[in-house]
Structure formats: structure tokens, C-alpha cells
Coordinates of N, CA and C in Angstrom, one line a residue:
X705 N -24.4 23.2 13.1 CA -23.7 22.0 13.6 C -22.7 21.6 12.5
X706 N -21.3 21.1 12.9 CA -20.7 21.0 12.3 C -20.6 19.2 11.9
X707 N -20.0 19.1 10.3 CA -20.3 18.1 10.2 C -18.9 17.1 9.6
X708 N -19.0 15.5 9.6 CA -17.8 15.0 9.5 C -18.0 14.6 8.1
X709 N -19.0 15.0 7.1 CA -18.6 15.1 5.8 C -18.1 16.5 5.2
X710 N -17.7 16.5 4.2 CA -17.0 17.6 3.6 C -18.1 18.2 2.5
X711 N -17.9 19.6 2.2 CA -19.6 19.9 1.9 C -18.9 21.1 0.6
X712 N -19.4 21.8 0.2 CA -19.3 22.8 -1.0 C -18.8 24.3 0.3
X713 N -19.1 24.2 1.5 CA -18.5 25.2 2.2 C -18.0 25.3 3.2
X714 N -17.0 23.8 3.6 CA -16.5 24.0 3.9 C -15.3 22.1 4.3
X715 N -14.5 22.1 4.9 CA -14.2 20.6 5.2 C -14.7 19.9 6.6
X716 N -15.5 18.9 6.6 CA -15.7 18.2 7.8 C -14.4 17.0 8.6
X717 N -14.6 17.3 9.4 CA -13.9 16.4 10.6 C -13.0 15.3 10.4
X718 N -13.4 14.5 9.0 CA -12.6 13.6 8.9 C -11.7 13.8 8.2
X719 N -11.9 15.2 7.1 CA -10.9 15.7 6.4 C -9.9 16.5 7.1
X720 N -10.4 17.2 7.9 CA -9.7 18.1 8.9 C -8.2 17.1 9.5
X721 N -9.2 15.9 10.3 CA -8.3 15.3 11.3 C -7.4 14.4 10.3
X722 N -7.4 13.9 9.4 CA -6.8 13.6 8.0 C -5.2 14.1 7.9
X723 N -6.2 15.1 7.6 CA -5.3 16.6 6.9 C -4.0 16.7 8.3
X724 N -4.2 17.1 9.4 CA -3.1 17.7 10.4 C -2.7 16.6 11.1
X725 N -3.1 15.0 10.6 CA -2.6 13.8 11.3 C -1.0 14.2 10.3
X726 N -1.8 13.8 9.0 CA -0.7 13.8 7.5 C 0.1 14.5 8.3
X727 N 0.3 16.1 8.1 CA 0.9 17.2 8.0 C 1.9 17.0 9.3
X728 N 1.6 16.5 10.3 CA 2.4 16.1 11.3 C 3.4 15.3 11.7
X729 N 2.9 14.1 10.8 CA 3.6 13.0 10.1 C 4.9 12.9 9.5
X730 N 4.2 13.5 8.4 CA 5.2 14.1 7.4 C 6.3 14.9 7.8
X731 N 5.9 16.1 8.5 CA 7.3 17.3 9.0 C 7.6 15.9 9.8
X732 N 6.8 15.2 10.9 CA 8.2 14.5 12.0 C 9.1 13.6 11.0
X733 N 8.4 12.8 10.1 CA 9.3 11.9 9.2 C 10.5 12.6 9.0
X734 N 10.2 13.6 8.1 CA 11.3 14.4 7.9 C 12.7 14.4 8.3
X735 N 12.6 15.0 9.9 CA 12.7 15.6 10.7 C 14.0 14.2 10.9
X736 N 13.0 13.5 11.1 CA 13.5 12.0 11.9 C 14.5 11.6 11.0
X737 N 13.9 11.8 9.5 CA 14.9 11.1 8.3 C 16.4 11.7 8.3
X738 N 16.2 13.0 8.2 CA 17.2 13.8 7.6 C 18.0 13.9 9.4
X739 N 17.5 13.4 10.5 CA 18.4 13.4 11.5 C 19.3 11.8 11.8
X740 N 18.0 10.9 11.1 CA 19.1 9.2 10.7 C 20.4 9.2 9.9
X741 N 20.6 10.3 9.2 CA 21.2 10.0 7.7 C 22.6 10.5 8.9
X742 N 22.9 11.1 10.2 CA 23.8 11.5 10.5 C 24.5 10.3 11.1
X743 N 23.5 9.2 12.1 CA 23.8 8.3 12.8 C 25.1 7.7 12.1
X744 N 25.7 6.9 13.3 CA 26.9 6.4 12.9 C 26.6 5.0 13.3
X745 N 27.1 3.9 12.9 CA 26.8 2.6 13.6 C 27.0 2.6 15.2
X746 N 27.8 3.4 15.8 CA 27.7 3.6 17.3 C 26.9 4.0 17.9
X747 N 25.8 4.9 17.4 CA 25.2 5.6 17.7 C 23.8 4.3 18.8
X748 N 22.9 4.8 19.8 CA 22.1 3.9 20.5 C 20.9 3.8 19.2
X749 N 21.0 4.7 18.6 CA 19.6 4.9 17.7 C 19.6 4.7 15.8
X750 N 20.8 4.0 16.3 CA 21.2 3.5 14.9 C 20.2 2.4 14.0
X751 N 20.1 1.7 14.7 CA 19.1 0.9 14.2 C 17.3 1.1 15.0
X752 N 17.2 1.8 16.1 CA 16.0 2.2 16.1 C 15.8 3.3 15.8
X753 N 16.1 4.5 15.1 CA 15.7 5.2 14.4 C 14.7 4.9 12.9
X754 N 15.5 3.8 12.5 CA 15.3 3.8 11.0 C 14.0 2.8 11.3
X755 N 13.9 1.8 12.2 CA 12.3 1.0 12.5 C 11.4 2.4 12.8
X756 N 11.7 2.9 13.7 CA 10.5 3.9 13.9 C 10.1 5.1 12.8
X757 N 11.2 5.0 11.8 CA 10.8 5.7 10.7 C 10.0 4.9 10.0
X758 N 10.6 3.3 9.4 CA 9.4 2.6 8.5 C 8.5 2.2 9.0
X759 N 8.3 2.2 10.6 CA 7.5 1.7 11.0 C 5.9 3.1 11.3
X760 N 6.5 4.4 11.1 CA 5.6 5.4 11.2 C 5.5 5.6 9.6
X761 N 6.2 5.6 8.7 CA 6.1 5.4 7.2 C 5.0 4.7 7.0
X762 N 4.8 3.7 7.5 CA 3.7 2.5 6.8 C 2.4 3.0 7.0
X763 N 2.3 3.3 8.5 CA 0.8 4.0 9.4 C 0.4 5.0 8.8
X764 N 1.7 6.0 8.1 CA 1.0 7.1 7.2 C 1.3 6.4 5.6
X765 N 1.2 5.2 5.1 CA 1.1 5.5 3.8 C -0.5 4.8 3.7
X766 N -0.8 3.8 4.6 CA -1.9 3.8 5.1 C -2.9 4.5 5.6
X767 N -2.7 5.9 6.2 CA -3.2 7.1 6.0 C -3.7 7.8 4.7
X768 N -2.8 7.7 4.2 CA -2.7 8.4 3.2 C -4.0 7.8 2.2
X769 N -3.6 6.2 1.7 CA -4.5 5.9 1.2 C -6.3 6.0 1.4
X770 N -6.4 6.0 2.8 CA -7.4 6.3 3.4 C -7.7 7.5 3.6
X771 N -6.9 8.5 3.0 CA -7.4 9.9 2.8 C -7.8 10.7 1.4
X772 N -6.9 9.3 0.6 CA -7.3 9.8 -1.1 C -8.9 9.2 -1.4
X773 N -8.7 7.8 -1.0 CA -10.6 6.9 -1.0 C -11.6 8.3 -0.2
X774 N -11.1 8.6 1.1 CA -12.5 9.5 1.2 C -12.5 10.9 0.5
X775 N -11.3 11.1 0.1 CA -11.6 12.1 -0.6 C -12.2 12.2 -1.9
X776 N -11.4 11.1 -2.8 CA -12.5 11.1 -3.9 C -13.8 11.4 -4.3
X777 N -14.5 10.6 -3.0 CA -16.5 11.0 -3.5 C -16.9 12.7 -2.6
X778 N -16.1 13.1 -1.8 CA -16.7 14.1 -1.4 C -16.5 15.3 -2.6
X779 N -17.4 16.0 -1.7 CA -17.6 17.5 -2.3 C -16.1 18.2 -1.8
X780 N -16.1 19.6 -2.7 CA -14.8 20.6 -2.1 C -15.4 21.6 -2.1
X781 N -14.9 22.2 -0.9 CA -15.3 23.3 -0.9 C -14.7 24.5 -1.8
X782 N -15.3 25.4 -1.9 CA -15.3 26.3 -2.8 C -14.7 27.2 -2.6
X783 N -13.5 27.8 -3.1 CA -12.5 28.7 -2.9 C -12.8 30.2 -3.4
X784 N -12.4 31.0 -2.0 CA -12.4 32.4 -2.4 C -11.6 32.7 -3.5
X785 N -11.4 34.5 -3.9 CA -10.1 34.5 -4.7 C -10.9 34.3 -6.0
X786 N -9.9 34.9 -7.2 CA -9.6 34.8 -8.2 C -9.3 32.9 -9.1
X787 N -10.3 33.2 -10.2 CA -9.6 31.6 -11.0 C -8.4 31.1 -11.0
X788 N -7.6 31.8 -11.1 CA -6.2 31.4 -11.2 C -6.1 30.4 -9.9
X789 N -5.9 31.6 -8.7 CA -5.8 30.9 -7.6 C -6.1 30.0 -7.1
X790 N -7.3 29.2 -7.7 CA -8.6 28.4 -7.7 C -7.6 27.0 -8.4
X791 N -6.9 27.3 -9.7 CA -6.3 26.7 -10.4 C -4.6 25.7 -9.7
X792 N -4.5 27.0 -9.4 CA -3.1 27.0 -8.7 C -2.8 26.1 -7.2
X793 N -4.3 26.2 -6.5 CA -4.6 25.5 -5.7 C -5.0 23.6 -5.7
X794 N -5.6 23.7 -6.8 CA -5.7 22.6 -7.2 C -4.7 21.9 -7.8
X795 N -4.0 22.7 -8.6 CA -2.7 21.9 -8.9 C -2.0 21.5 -7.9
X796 N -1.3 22.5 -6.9 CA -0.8 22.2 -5.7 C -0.9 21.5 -4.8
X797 N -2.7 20.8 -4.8 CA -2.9 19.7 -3.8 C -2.6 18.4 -4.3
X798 N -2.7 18.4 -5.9 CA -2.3 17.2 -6.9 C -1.2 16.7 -6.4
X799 N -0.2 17.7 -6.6 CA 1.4 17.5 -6.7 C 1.6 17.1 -5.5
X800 N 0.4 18.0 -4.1 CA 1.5 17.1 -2.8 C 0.5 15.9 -2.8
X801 N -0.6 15.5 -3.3 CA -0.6 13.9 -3.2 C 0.0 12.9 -3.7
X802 N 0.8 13.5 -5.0 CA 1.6 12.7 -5.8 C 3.1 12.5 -5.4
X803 N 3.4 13.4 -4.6 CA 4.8 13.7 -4.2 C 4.3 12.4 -2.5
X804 N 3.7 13.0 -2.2 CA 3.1 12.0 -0.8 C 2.9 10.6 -1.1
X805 N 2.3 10.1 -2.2 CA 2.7 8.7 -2.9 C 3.7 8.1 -3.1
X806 N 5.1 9.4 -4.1 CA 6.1 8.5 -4.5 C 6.6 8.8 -3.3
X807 N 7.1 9.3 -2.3 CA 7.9 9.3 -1.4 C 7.3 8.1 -0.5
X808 N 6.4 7.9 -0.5 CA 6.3 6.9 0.9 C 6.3 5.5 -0.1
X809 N 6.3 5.4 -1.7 CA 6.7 4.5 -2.0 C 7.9 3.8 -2.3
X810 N 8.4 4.5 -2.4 CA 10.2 5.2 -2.6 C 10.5 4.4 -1.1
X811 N 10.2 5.0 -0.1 CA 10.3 4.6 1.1 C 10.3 2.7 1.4
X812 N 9.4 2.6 0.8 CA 8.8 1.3 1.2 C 9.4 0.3 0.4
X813 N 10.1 0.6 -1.2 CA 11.0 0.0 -1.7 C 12.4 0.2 -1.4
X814 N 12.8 0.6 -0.5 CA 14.2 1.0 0.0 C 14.3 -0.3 1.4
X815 N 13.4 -0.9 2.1 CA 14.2 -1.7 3.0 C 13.5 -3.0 2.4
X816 N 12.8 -2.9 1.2 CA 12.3 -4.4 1.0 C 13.0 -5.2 -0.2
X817 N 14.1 -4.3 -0.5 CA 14.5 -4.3 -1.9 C 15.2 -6.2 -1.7
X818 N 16.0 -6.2 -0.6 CA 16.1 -7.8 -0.4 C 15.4 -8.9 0.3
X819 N 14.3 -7.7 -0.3 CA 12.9 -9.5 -0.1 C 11.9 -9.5 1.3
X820 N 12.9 -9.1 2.1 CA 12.4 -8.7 4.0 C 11.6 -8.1 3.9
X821 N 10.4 -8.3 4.5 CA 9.1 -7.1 4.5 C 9.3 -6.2 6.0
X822 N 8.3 -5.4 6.2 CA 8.6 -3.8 7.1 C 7.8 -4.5 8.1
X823 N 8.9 -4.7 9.1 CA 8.0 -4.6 10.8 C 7.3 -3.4 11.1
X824 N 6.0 -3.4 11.2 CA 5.5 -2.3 11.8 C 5.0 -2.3 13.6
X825 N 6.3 -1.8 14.0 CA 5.8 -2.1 15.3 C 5.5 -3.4 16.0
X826 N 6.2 -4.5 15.3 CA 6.0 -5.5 15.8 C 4.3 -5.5 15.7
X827 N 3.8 -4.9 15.6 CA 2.1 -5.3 15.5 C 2.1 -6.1 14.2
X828 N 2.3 -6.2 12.7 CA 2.2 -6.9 11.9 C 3.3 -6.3 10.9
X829 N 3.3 -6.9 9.6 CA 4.7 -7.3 9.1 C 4.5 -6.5 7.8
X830 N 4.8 -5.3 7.1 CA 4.2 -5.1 5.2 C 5.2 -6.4 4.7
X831 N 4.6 -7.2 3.3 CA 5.4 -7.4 3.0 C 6.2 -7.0 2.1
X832 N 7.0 -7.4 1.0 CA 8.3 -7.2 0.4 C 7.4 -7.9 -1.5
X833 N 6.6 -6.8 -1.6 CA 5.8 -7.2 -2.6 C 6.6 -7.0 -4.5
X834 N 7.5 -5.9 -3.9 CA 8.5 -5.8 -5.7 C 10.1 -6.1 -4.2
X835 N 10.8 -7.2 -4.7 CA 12.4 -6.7 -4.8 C 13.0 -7.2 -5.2
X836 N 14.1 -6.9 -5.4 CA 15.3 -8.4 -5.9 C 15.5 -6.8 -7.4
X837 N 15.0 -6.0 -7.5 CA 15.0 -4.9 -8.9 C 16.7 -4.3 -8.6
X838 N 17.2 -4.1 -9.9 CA 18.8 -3.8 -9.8 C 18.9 -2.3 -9.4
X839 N 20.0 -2.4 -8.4 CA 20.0 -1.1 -7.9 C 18.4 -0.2 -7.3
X840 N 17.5 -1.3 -6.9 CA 16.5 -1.0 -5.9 C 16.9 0.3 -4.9
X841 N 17.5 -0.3 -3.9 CA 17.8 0.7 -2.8 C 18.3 1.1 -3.3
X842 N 19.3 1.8 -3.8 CA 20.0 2.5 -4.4 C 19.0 4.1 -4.5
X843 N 18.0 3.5 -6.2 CA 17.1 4.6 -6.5 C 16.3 4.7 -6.1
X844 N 15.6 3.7 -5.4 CA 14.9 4.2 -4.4 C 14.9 5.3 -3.5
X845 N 16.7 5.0 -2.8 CA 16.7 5.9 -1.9 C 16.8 7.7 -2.4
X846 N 17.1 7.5 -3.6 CA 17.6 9.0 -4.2 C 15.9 9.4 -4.6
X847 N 15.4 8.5 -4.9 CA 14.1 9.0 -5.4 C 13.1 9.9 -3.4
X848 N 13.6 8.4 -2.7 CA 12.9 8.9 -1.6 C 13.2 10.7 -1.0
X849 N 14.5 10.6 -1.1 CA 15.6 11.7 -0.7 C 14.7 12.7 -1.0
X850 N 15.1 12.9 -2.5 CA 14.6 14.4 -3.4 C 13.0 14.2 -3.6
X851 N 12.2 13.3 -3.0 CA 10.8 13.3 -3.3 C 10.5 14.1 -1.9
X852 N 11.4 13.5 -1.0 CA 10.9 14.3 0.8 C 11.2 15.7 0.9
X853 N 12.3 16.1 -0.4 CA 12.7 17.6 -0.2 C 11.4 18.6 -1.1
X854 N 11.1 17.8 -2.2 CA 10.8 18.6 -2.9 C 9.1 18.5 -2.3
X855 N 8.8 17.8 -1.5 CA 7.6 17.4 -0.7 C 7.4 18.6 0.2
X856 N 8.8 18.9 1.0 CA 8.4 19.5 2.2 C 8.9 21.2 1.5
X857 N 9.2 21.4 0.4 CA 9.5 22.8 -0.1 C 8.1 23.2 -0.6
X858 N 6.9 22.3 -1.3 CA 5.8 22.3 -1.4 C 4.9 22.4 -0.6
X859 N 5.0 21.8 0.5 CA 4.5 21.8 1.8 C 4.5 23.3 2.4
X860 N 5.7 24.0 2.6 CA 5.9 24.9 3.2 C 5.4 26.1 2.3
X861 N 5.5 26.1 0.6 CA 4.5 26.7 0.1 C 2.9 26.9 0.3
X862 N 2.4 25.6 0.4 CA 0.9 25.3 1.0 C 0.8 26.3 1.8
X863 N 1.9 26.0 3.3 CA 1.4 26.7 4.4 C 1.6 27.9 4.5
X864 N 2.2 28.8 3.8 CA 2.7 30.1 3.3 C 1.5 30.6 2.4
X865 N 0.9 30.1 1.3 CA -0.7 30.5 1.2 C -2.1 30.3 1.8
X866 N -2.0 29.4 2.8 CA -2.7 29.4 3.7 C -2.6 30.5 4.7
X867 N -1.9 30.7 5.2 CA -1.6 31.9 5.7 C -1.7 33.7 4.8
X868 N -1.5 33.4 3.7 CA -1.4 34.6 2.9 C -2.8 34.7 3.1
X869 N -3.7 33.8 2.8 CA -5.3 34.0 2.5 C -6.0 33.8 3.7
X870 N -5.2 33.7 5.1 CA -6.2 33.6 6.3 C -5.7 35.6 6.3
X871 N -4.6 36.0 6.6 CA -4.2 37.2 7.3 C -3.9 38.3 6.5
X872 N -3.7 37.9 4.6 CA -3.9 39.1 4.0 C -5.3 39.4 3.1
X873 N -5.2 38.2 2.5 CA -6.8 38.7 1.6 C -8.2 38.3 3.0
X874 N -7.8 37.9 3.8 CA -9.2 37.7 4.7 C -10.1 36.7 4.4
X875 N -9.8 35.5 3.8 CA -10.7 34.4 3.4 C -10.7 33.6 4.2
X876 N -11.5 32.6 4.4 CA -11.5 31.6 5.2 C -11.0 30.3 5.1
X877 N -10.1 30.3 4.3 CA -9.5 29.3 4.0 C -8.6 28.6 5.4
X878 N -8.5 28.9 5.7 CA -7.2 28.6 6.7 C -8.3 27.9 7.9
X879 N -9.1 29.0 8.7 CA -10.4 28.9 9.3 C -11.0 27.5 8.9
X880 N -11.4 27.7 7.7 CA -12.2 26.3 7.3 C -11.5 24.8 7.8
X881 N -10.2 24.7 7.7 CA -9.5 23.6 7.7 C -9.0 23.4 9.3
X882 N -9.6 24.1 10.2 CA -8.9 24.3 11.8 C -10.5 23.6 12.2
X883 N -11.8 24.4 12.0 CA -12.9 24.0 12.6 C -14.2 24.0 11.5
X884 N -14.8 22.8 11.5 CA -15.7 23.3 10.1 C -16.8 23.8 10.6
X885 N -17.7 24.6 9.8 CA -18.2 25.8 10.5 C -18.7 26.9 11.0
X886 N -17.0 26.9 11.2 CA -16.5 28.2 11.6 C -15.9 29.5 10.8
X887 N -16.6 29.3 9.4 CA -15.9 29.8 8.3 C -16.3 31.5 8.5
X888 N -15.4 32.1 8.0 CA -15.8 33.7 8.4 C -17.3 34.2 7.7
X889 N -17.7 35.3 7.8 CA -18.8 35.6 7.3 C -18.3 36.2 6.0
X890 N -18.5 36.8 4.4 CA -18.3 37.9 4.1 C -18.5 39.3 4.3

């Protein structure tokens, strides 16, 4: 039976659904950001583009935090492979938490910088907790920019050894993170 804690072999349910809400998120942010930056003030989606970005920004930085808290007390599972890789792995989930922090923070001081806090959906309001800082938006936005690139270049490394280690070395790495479980046998 599979379970919704996370165990020494393998990830449960909350981390799973966590894990490919994020990852979903994230590429659409992207996706959505780097297609706003074309808009023109004519455009119909000029100004609702950029709400449904901070307004899916918030829901995932909110995610997010509620994926570092449960992550902290669980167990990890245990990696096939060689130490290095072991190493390499862990470093790399560091960096996309840390890159996943500053960019959605980056984010979040970019439309608050003059005080106005982030409609989310009209459901409720973040507020506008640091602004009035010189040249806020400004570095903000350069910080947000090169945090989302260098996020999703990291990203697409993840998913490129996840893949290496589902289809060339045969581990269950990849497996583990789809259904828990379901991890291969050796």
C-alpha cells in the first residue's frame, strides 16, 4: 500500500503531488512571463496577463512554502548510483529550492515596490510588506528575469537526469516520483 508520507524508499503522495503541481507551475509561469514581456499596451492581455501571472505566482509561492515545511521532517529516499551522484543530486535540489525562493521573491517585490499589495484572484489581497526600496522594480525585475532563466536551465537539467537514470542506468528514480510503490525491483 502506497503511502502519503515519504519513507527511506521511496516519495509519498504529498510529495509526489507537491513536486508536478510546482513543476507545472513553474514551466506555465514561464511560459506566460517571457510571452507578457512582448505585450504592447494595445494588446487585450496587457494588463490581464500580468494579474494572472502574480496572481498564480502567489498560489505557488505558497506552495512552495508548504512544500519546504513538509519536506523538512520527512525521510528521503535513498538514491541509486554512485556517491557523487548522490551528492550532485542533492546539491541540485538545493539550488532549485533556492532559485524557486528568490525568483518568486523577486517576483513579489516587483509589483509591490509602490506600496500596492498583489490581488490574488480577487479572492484576497498579499500585502506590500518591503517597498518604497530604490530602484525596487527595477532589480527586482532583473533579479526575477535571470532567476527564472537560470531556474528553468536547472530545471531542464533535473529532468534530463531523471530521465538518464529512469532509461539508461535503470533506477527507479523517475518511477518513484510518478507512483510510490511502484519502485522497480533490483
Amino acid at each position: 500500500m502506497s503511502s502519503w508520507r515519504d519513507t527511506r524508499s521511496g516519495w509519498g503522495w504529498i510529495s509526489i503531488l507537491i513536486h508536478w503541481l510546482s513543476a507545472v507551475a513553474i514551466v506555465g509561469l514561464f511560459v506566460l512571463g517571457w510571452w507578457m514581456t512582448d505585450l504592447t499596451y494595445y494588446d487585450s492581455w496587457y494588463n490581464l496577463a500580468p494579474w494572472w501571472h502574480r496572481s498564480l505566482g502567489m498560489l505557488l509561492f505558497g506552495l512552495i512554502l508548504v512544500r519546504v515545511l513538509w519536506r523538512v521532517p520527512q525521510s528521503t529516499p535513498v538514491l541509486s548510483g554512485p556517491r557523487w551522484e548522490s551528492v550532485a543530486a542533492h546539491t541540485a535540489h538545493l539550488t532549485l529550492y533556492l532559485l524557486m525562493l528568490v525568483v518568486l521573491i523577486s517576483g513579489y517585490l516587483i509589483p509591490t515596490a509602490g506600496g500596492r499589495g498583489i490581488s490574488v484572484f480577487g479572492w484576497f489581497e498579499v500585502p506590500a510588506l518591503i517597498h518604497g526600496l530604490k530602484n525596487q522594480e527595477t532589480l527586482a525585475g532583473l533579479v526575477h528575469w535571470y532567476g527564472a532563466l537560470a531556474l528553468m536551465v536547472l530545471a531542464g537539467l533535473h529532468t534530463l537526469a531523471a530521465l538518464k537514470h529512469h532509461f539508461v542506468d535503470r533506477h527507479d528514480t523517475l518511477t518513484r516520483m510518478l507512483i510510490p510503490g511502484k519502485a522497480r525491483k533490483p
